[in-house]
JSON list of C-alpha atoms in Angstrom, two decimals:
[
{"chain": "Y", "resi": 1, "resn": "MET", "atom": "CA", "xyz": [-34.71, -26.52, -10.22]},
{"chain": "Y", "resi": 2, "resn": "ASN", "atom": "CA", "xyz": [-33.77, -25.25, -6.80]},
{"chain": "Y", "resi": 3, "resn": "ASP", "atom": "CA", "xyz": [-30.16, -26.19, -7.54]},
{"chain": "Y", "resi": 4, "resn": "VAL", "atom": "CA", "xyz": [-29.94, -23.89, -10.61]},
{"chain": "Y", "resi": 5, "resn": "VAL", "atom": "CA", "xyz": [-31.53, -21.02, -8.49]},
{"chain": "Y", "resi": 6, "resn": "ARG", "atom": "CA", "xyz": [-28.80, -21.63, -5.78]},
{"chain": "Y", "resi": 7, "resn": "VAL", "atom": "CA", "xyz": [-25.90, -21.71, -8.20]},
{"chain": "Y", "resi": 8, "resn": "ASN", "atom": "CA", "xyz": [-27.24, -18.45, -9.71]},
{"chain": "Y", "resi": 9, "resn": "LYS", "atom": "CA", "xyz": [-27.39, -16.80, -6.39]},
{"chain": "Y", "resi": 10, "resn": "VAL", "atom": "CA", "xyz": [-23.78, -18.02, -5.50]},
{"chain": "Y", "resi": 11, "resn": "PHE", "atom": "CA", "xyz": [-22.58, -16.72, -8.91]},
{"chain": "Y", "resi": 12, "resn": "GLU", "atom": "CA", "xyz": [-24.24, -13.33, -8.29]},
{"chain": "Y", "resi": 13, "resn": "LYS", "atom": "CA", "xyz": [-22.65, -13.12, -4.75]},
{"chain": "Y", "resi": 14, "resn": "GLY", "atom": "CA", "xyz": [-19.31, -13.89, -6.46]},
{"chain": "Y", "resi": 15, "resn": "LYS", "atom": "CA", "xyz": [-19.83, -11.12, -8.94]},
{"chain": "Y", "resi": 16, "resn": "ILE", "atom": "CA", "xyz": [-20.66, -8.58, -6.08]},
{"chain": "Y", "resi": 17, "resn": "CYS", "atom": "CA", "xyz": [-17.42, -9.69, -4.31]},
{"chain": "Y", "resi": 18, "resn": "MET", "atom": "CA", "xyz": [-15.37, -9.34, -7.54]},
{"chain": "Y", "resi": 19, "resn": "LYS", "atom": "CA", "xyz": [-16.83, -5.82, -8.04]},
{"chain": "Y", "resi": 20, "resn": "LYS", "atom": "CA", "xyz": [-15.88, -4.81, -4.45]},
{"chain": "Y", "resi": 21, "resn": "GLY", "atom": "CA", "xyz": [-12.46, -6.20, -5.16]},
{"chain": "Y", "resi": 22, "resn": "PHE", "atom": "CA", "xyz": [-12.24, -4.31, -8.41]},
{"chain": "Y", "resi": 23, "resn": "CYS", "atom": "CA", "xyz": [-13.29, -1.08, -6.65]},
{"chain": "Y", "resi": 24, "resn": "LYS", "atom": "CA", "xyz": [-10.59, -1.44, -4.04]},
{"chain": "Y", "resi": 25, "resn": "ILE", "atom": "CA", "xyz": [-7.96, -2.09, -6.65]},
{"chain": "Y", "resi": 26, "resn": "THR", "atom": "CA", "xyz": [-9.10, 0.97, -8.53]},
{"chain": "Y", "resi": 27, "resn": "VAL", "atom": "CA", "xyz": [-8.96, 3.16, -5.69]},
{"chain": "Y", "resi": 28, "resn": "LEU", "atom": "CA", "xyz": [-5.33, 2.08, -4.91]},
{"chain": "Y", "resi": 29, "resn": "LEU", "atom": "CA", "xyz": [-4.45, 2.66, -8.65]},
{"chain": "Y", "resi": 30, "resn": "VAL", "atom": "CA", "xyz": [-5.88, 6.30, -8.48]},
{"chain": "Y", "resi": 31, "resn": "MET", "atom": "CA", "xyz": [-3.69, 6.76, -5.41]},
{"chain": "Y", "resi": 32, "resn": "LEU", "atom": "CA", "xyz": [-0.61, 5.39, -7.31]},
{"chain": "Y", "resi": 33, "resn": "PHE", "atom": "CA", "xyz": [-1.57, 7.54, -10.29]},
{"chain": "Y", "resi": 34, "resn": "ALA", "atom": "CA", "xyz": [-1.55, 10.67, -8.16]},
{"chain": "Y", "resi": 35, "resn": "LEU", "atom": "CA", "xyz": [1.94, 9.98, -7.20]},
{"chain": "Y", "resi": 36, "resn": "THR", "atom": "CA", "xyz": [3.34, 8.90, -10.44]},
{"chain": "Y", "resi": 37, "resn": "ALA", "atom": "CA", "xyz": [1.08, 10.57, -13.08]},
{"chain": "Y", "resi": 38, "resn": "CYS", "atom": "CA", "xyz": [3.76, 12.94, -14.35]},
{"chain": "Y", "resi": 39, "resn": "GLY", "atom": "CA", "xyz": [6.80, 10.71, -13.43]},
{"chain": "Y", "resi": 40, "resn": "ALA", "atom": "CA", "xyz": [8.64, 10.80, -10.22]},
{"chain": "Y", "resi": 41, "resn": "GLN", "atom": "CA", "xyz": [10.20, 13.99, -9.10]},
{"chain": "Y", "resi": 42, "resn": "PRO", "atom": "CA", "xyz": [12.27, 15.03, -6.15]},
{"chain": "Y", "resi": 43, "resn": "LEU", "atom": "CA", "xyz": [10.71, 15.23, -2.73]},
{"chain": "Y", "resi": 44, "resn": "PRO", "atom": "CA", "xyz": [8.60, 18.31, -2.58]},
{"chain": "Y", "resi": 45, "resn": "GLU", "atom": "CA", "xyz": [9.85, 21.12, -0.24]},
{"chain": "Y", "resi": 46, "resn": "GLN", "atom": "CA", "xyz": [6.89, 20.28, 2.18]},
{"chain": "Y", "resi": 47, "resn": "PHE", "atom": "CA", "xyz": [8.73, 17.07, 3.28]},
{"chain": "Y", "resi": 48, "resn": "GLU", "atom": "CA", "xyz": [11.83, 16.41, 5.12]},
{"chain": "Y", "resi": 49, "resn": "GLU", "atom": "CA", "xyz": [13.85, 13.28, 4.16]},
{"chain": "Y", "resi": 50, "resn": "ASP", "atom": "CA", "xyz": [14.42, 12.16, 7.69]},
{"chain": "Y", "resi": 51, "resn": "THR", "atom": "CA", "xyz": [10.72, 12.44, 8.49]},
{"chain": "Y", "resi": 52, "resn": "VAL", "atom": "CA", "xyz": [9.64, 10.52, 5.40]},
{"chain": "Y", "resi": 53, "resn": "ARG", "atom": "CA", "xyz": [12.37, 7.96, 5.96]},
{"chain": "Y", "resi": 54, "resn": "GLU", "atom": "CA", "xyz": [11.36, 7.25, 9.67]},
{"chain": "Y", "resi": 55, "resn": "ALA", "atom": "CA", "xyz": [7.74, 6.94, 8.75]},
{"chain": "Y", "resi": 56, "resn": "ALA", "atom": "CA", "xyz": [8.32, 4.61, 5.91]},
{"chain": "Y", "resi": 57, "resn": "GLU", "atom": "CA", "xyz": [10.74, 2.47, 8.00]},
{"chain": "Y", "resi": 58, "resn": "GLN", "atom": "CA", "xyz": [8.02, 2.24, 10.66]},
{"chain": "Y", "resi": 59, "resn": "ALA", "atom": "CA", "xyz": [5.62, 0.93, 8.16]},
{"chain": "Y", "resi": 60, "resn": "ILE", "atom": "CA", "xyz": [8.16, -1.61, 7.10]},
{"chain": "Y", "resi": 61, "resn": "ARG", "atom": "CA", "xyz": [8.64, -2.59, 10.74]},
{"chain": "Y", "resi": 62, "resn": "TYR", "atom": "CA", "xyz": [4.96, -3.26, 10.93]},
{"chain": "Y", "resi": 63, "resn": "PHE", "atom": "CA", "xyz": [4.94, -5.19, 7.67]},
{"chain": "Y", "resi": 64, "resn": "ASN", "atom": "CA", "xyz": [7.75, -7.50, 8.93]},
{"chain": "Y", "resi": 65, "resn": "GLU", "atom": "CA", "xyz": [5.90, -8.03, 12.16]},
{"chain": "Y", "resi": 66, "resn": "LYS", "atom": "CA", "xyz": [2.80, -8.75, 10.23]},
{"chain": "Y", "resi": 67, "resn": "ASP", "atom": "CA", "xyz": [1.06, -6.00, 12.14]},
{"chain": "Y", "resi": 68, "resn": "TYR", "atom": "CA", "xyz": [-1.06, -4.96, 9.08]},
{"chain": "Y", "resi": 69, "resn": "GLN", "atom": "CA", "xyz": [-3.71, -3.14, 11.31]},
{"chain": "Y", "resi": 70, "resn": "SER", "atom": "CA", "xyz": [-1.04, -0.66, 12.29]},
{"chain": "Y", "resi": 71, "resn": "ILE", "atom": "CA", "xyz": [-0.04, 0.08, 8.81]},
{"chain": "Y", "resi": 72, "resn": "ILE", "atom": "CA", "xyz": [-3.82, 0.74, 7.93]},
{"chain": "Y", "resi": 73, "resn": "GLU", "atom": "CA", "xyz": [-4.00, 2.94, 10.75]},
{"chain": "Y", "resi": 74, "resn": "MET", "atom": "CA", "xyz": [-1.21, 5.02, 9.35]},
{"chain": "Y", "resi": 75, "resn": "GLY", "atom": "CA", "xyz": [-3.14, 5.76, 6.32]},
{"chain": "Y", "resi": 76, "resn": "ASN", "atom": "CA", "xyz": [-5.46, 8.49, 5.35]},
{"chain": "Y", "resi": 77, "resn": "ASP", "atom": "CA", "xyz": [-9.22, 7.99, 5.29]},
{"chain": "Y", "resi": 78, "resn": "ASP", "atom": "CA", "xyz": [-9.27, 6.43, 1.75]},
{"chain": "Y", "resi": 79, "resn": "PHE", "atom": "CA", "xyz": [-6.56, 4.04, 2.55]},
{"chain": "Y", "resi": 80, "resn": "GLN", "atom": "CA", "xyz": [-8.35, 2.89, 5.70]},
{"chain": "Y", "resi": 81, "resn": "ARG", "atom": "CA", "xyz": [-11.67, 2.53, 3.97]},
{"chain": "Y", "resi": 82, "resn": "VAL", "atom": "CA", "xyz": [-10.22, 0.59, 1.00]},
{"chain": "Y", "resi": 83, "resn": "LEU", "atom": "CA", "xyz": [-8.17, -2.17, 2.92]},
{"chain": "Y", "resi": 84, "resn": "THR", "atom": "CA", "xyz": [-8.98, -4.65, 5.61]},
{"chain": "Y", "resi": 85, "resn": "GLU", "atom": "CA", "xyz": [-6.27, -6.45, 7.85]},
{"chain": "Y", "resi": 86, "resn": "GLU", "atom": "CA", "xyz": [-7.28, -9.71, 6.18]},
{"chain": "Y", "resi": 87, "resn": "GLU", "atom": "CA", "xyz": [-6.89, -8.45, 2.63]},
{"chain": "Y", "resi": 88, "resn": "PHE", "atom": "CA", "xyz": [-3.47, -7.01, 3.55]},
{"chain": "Y", "resi": 89, "resn": "ALA", "atom": "CA", "xyz": [-2.42, -10.27, 5.03]},
{"chain": "Y", "resi": 90, "resn": "ALA", "atom": "CA", "xyz": [-3.50, -12.23, 2.05]},
{"chain": "Y", "resi": 91, "resn": "GLN", "atom": "CA", "xyz": [-1.36, -10.01, -0.15]},
{"chain": "Y", "resi": 92, "resn": "SER", "atom": "CA", "xyz": [1.59, -9.77, 2.26]},
{"chain": "Y", "resi": 93, "resn": "ASP", "atom": "CA", "xyz": [2.16, -12.99, 4.03]},
{"chain": "Y", "resi": 94, "resn": "PRO", "atom": "CA", "xyz": [3.36, -14.81, 0.82]},
{"chain": "Y", "resi": 95, "resn": "TYR", "atom": "CA", "xyz": [6.18, -12.26, 0.33]},
{"chain": "Y", "resi": 96, "resn": "LEU", "atom": "CA", "xyz": [7.25, -12.66, 3.97]},
{"chain": "Y", "resi": 97, "resn": "ASP", "atom": "CA", "xyz": [6.90, -16.54, 3.82]},
{"chain": "Y", "resi": 98, "resn": "LYS", "atom": "CA", "xyz": [8.97, -16.68, 0.67]},
{"chain": "Y", "resi": 99, "resn": "CYS", "atom": "CA", "xyz": [11.77, -14.17, 1.68]},
{"chain": "Y", "resi": 100, "resn": "GLY", "atom": "CA", "xyz": [12.28, -15.18, 5.20]},
{"chain": "Y", "resi": 101, "resn": "ALA", "atom": "CA", "xyz": [13.61, -12.97, 7.95]},
{"chain": "Y", "resi": 102, "resn": "PHE", "atom": "CA", "xyz": [14.29, -9.18, 7.34]},
{"chain": "Y", "resi": 103, "resn": "GLN", "atom": "CA", "xyz": [17.90, -8.17, 7.40]},
{"chain": "Y", "resi": 104, "resn": "GLU", "atom": "CA", "xyz": [18.26, -4.44, 6.34]},
{"chain": "Y", "resi": 105, "resn": "ILE", "atom": "CA", "xyz": [16.99, -1.71, 4.11]},
{"chain": "Y", "resi": 106, "resn": "SER", "atom": "CA", "xyz": [19.60, -1.75, 1.33]},
{"chain": "Y", "resi": 107, "resn": "LYS", "atom": "CA", "xyz": [18.42, 1.02, -0.86]},
{"chain": "Y", "resi": 108, "resn": "THR", "atom": "CA", "xyz": [16.41, 4.09, -0.53]},
{"chain": "Y", "resi": 109, "resn": "ILE", "atom": "CA", "xyz": [15.26, 6.59, -3.21]},
{"chain": "Y", "resi": 110, "resn": "PHE", "atom": "CA", "xyz": [13.05, 9.54, -2.30]},
{"chain": "Y", "resi": 111, "resn": "LEU", "atom": "CA", "xyz": [10.54, 10.73, -4.81]},
{"chain": "Y", "resi": 112, "resn": "GLY", "atom": "CA", "xyz": [7.47, 12.96, -4.85]},
{"chain": "Y", "resi": 113, "resn": "ASN", "atom": "CA", "xyz": [4.72, 14.65, -6.86]},
{"chain": "Y", "resi": 114, "resn": "ILE", "atom": "CA", "xyz": [2.41, 17.64, -6.78]},
{"chain": "Y", "resi": 115, "resn": "ASP", "atom": "CA", "xyz": [-1.13, 17.06, -8.08]},
{"chain": "Y", "resi": 116, "resn": "GLU", "atom": "CA", "xyz": [-1.71, 19.39, -10.86]},
{"chain": "Y", "resi": 117, "resn": "GLU", "atom": "CA", "xyz": [-5.43, 19.75, -10.16]},
{"chain": "Y", "resi": 118, "resn": "THR", "atom": "CA", "xyz": [-5.47, 19.86, -6.42]},
{"chain": "Y", "resi": 119, "resn": "GLN", "atom": "CA", "xyz": [-1.80, 21.21, -5.84]},
{"chain": "Y", "resi": 120, "resn": "ALA", "atom": "CA", "xyz": [-1.65, 18.53, -3.16]},
{"chain": "Y", "resi": 121, "resn": "ALA", "atom": "CA", "xyz": [1.91, 17.39, -2.31]},
{"chain": "Y", "resi": 122, "resn": "TYR", "atom": "CA", "xyz": [2.96, 13.82, -2.05]},
{"chain": "Y", "resi": 123, "resn": "GLY", "atom": "CA", "xyz": [6.35, 12.57, -0.72]},
{"chain": "Y", "resi": 124, "resn": "GLY", "atom": "CA", "xyz": [7.52, 9.05, -0.65]},
{"chain": "Y", "resi": 125, "resn": "VAL", "atom": "CA", "xyz": [10.22, 6.47, -0.98]},
{"chain": "Y", "resi": 126, "resn": "VAL", "atom": "CA", "xyz": [11.13, 3.34, -2.85]},
{"chain": "Y", "resi": 127, "resn": "MET", "atom": "CA", "xyz": [13.11, 1.10, -0.37]},
{"chain": "Y", "resi": 128, "resn": "VAL", "atom": "CA", "xyz": [14.49, -2.23, -1.13]},
{"chain": "Y", "resi": 129, "resn": "GLY", "atom": "CA", "xyz": [14.50, -4.52, 1.86]},
{"chain": "Y", "resi": 130, "resn": "SER", "atom": "CA", "xyz": [17.09, -7.32, 1.96]},
{"chain": "Y", "resi": 131, "resn": "TYR", "atom": "CA", "xyz": [15.69, -10.75, 3.47]},
{"chain": "Y", "resi": 132, "resn": "GLU", "atom": "CA", "xyz": [17.29, -14.11, 4.14]},
{"chain": "Y", "resi": 133, "resn": "GLU", "atom": "CA", "xyz": [15.98, -15.41, 1.08]},
{"chain": "Y", "resi": 134, "resn": "GLY", "atom": "CA", "xyz": [15.47, -12.50, -1.32]},
{"chain": "Y", "resi": 135, "resn": "THR", "atom": "CA", "xyz": [14.46, -8.91, -1.54]},
{"chain": "Y", "resi": 136, "resn": "ILE", "atom": "CA", "xyz": [11.28, -7.01, -1.24]},
{"chain": "Y", "resi": 137, "resn": "GLN", "atom": "CA", "xyz": [10.71, -3.59, -2.82]},
{"chain": "Y", "resi": 138, "resn": "PHE", "atom": "CA", "xyz": [8.56, -1.19, -1.09]},
{"chain": "Y", "resi": 139, "resn": "THR", "atom": "CA", "xyz": [6.92, 1.94, -2.67]},
{"chain": "Y", "resi": 140, "resn": "ILE", "atom": "CA", "xyz": [5.52, 4.13, 0.14]},
{"chain": "Y", "resi": 141, "resn": "ALA", "atom": "CA", "xyz": [4.02, 7.56, -0.13]},
{"chain": "Y", "resi": 142, "resn": "PHE", "atom": "CA", "xyz": [2.56, 10.09, 2.22]},
{"chain": "Y", "resi": 143, "resn": "ASN", "atom": "CA", "xyz": [0.18, 13.10, 1.81]},
{"chain": "Y", "resi": 144, "resn": "GLU", "atom": "CA", "xyz": [1.43, 16.52, 3.39]},
{"chain": "Y", "resi": 145, "resn": "ASP", "atom": "CA", "xyz": [-0.12, 15.33, 6.84]},
{"chain": "Y", "resi": 146, "resn": "MET", "atom": "CA", "xyz": [2.14, 12.37, 6.74]},
{"chain": "Y", "resi": 147, "resn": "ASP", "atom": "CA", "xyz": [-0.72, 10.09, 6.37]},
{"chain": "Y", "resi": 148, "resn": "LEU", "atom": "CA", "xyz": [0.07, 6.90, 4.40]},
{"chain": "Y", "resi": 149, "resn": "VAL", "atom": "CA", "xyz": [-1.53, 6.97, 0.94]},
{"chain": "Y", "resi": 150, "resn": "GLN", "atom": "CA", "xyz": [0.45, 4.10, -0.73]},
{"chain": "Y", "resi": 151, "resn": "PHE", "atom": "CA", "xyz": [1.95, 1.01, 0.35]},
{"chain": "Y", "resi": 152, "resn": "ILE", "atom": "CA", "xyz": [3.10, -1.22, -2.54]},
{"chain": "Y", "resi": 153, "resn": "ILE", "atom": "CA", "xyz": [5.26, -4.36, -2.27]},
{"chain": "Y", "resi": 154, "resn": "ARG", "atom": "CA", "xyz": [6.98, -6.15, -5.14]}
]
């Protein structure tokens, strides 16, 4: 009978972990929705291309160095609250392991959005990084304070 109780407790802990993971994913999706809800638009006037490019390139440098804590520290409070360095590494390391050494950014597209409810502006880029053994697409977005609100890799 004790084994059944232990199994149930382990199962319940797993459900809690899954719920926490689900919540983190949901928050990230909400941030993504804020940027893409009405489709990608040009970079809002509050943002300068050079500033957005430099910040995004810095985030990609941290990514390539596996310095995930620095990427998290670039983020706004929600971004920092949702992600841990270990979770970031678990999601990112397989891409770097598969693609090899970074070579260059081969494509950059600027985009932005204004949240209709809050009137908050978001600016970002889609950048394609060329690596020895493939490519990684980065979708990176910032709020008006240039805090990172989105960092997606594909």
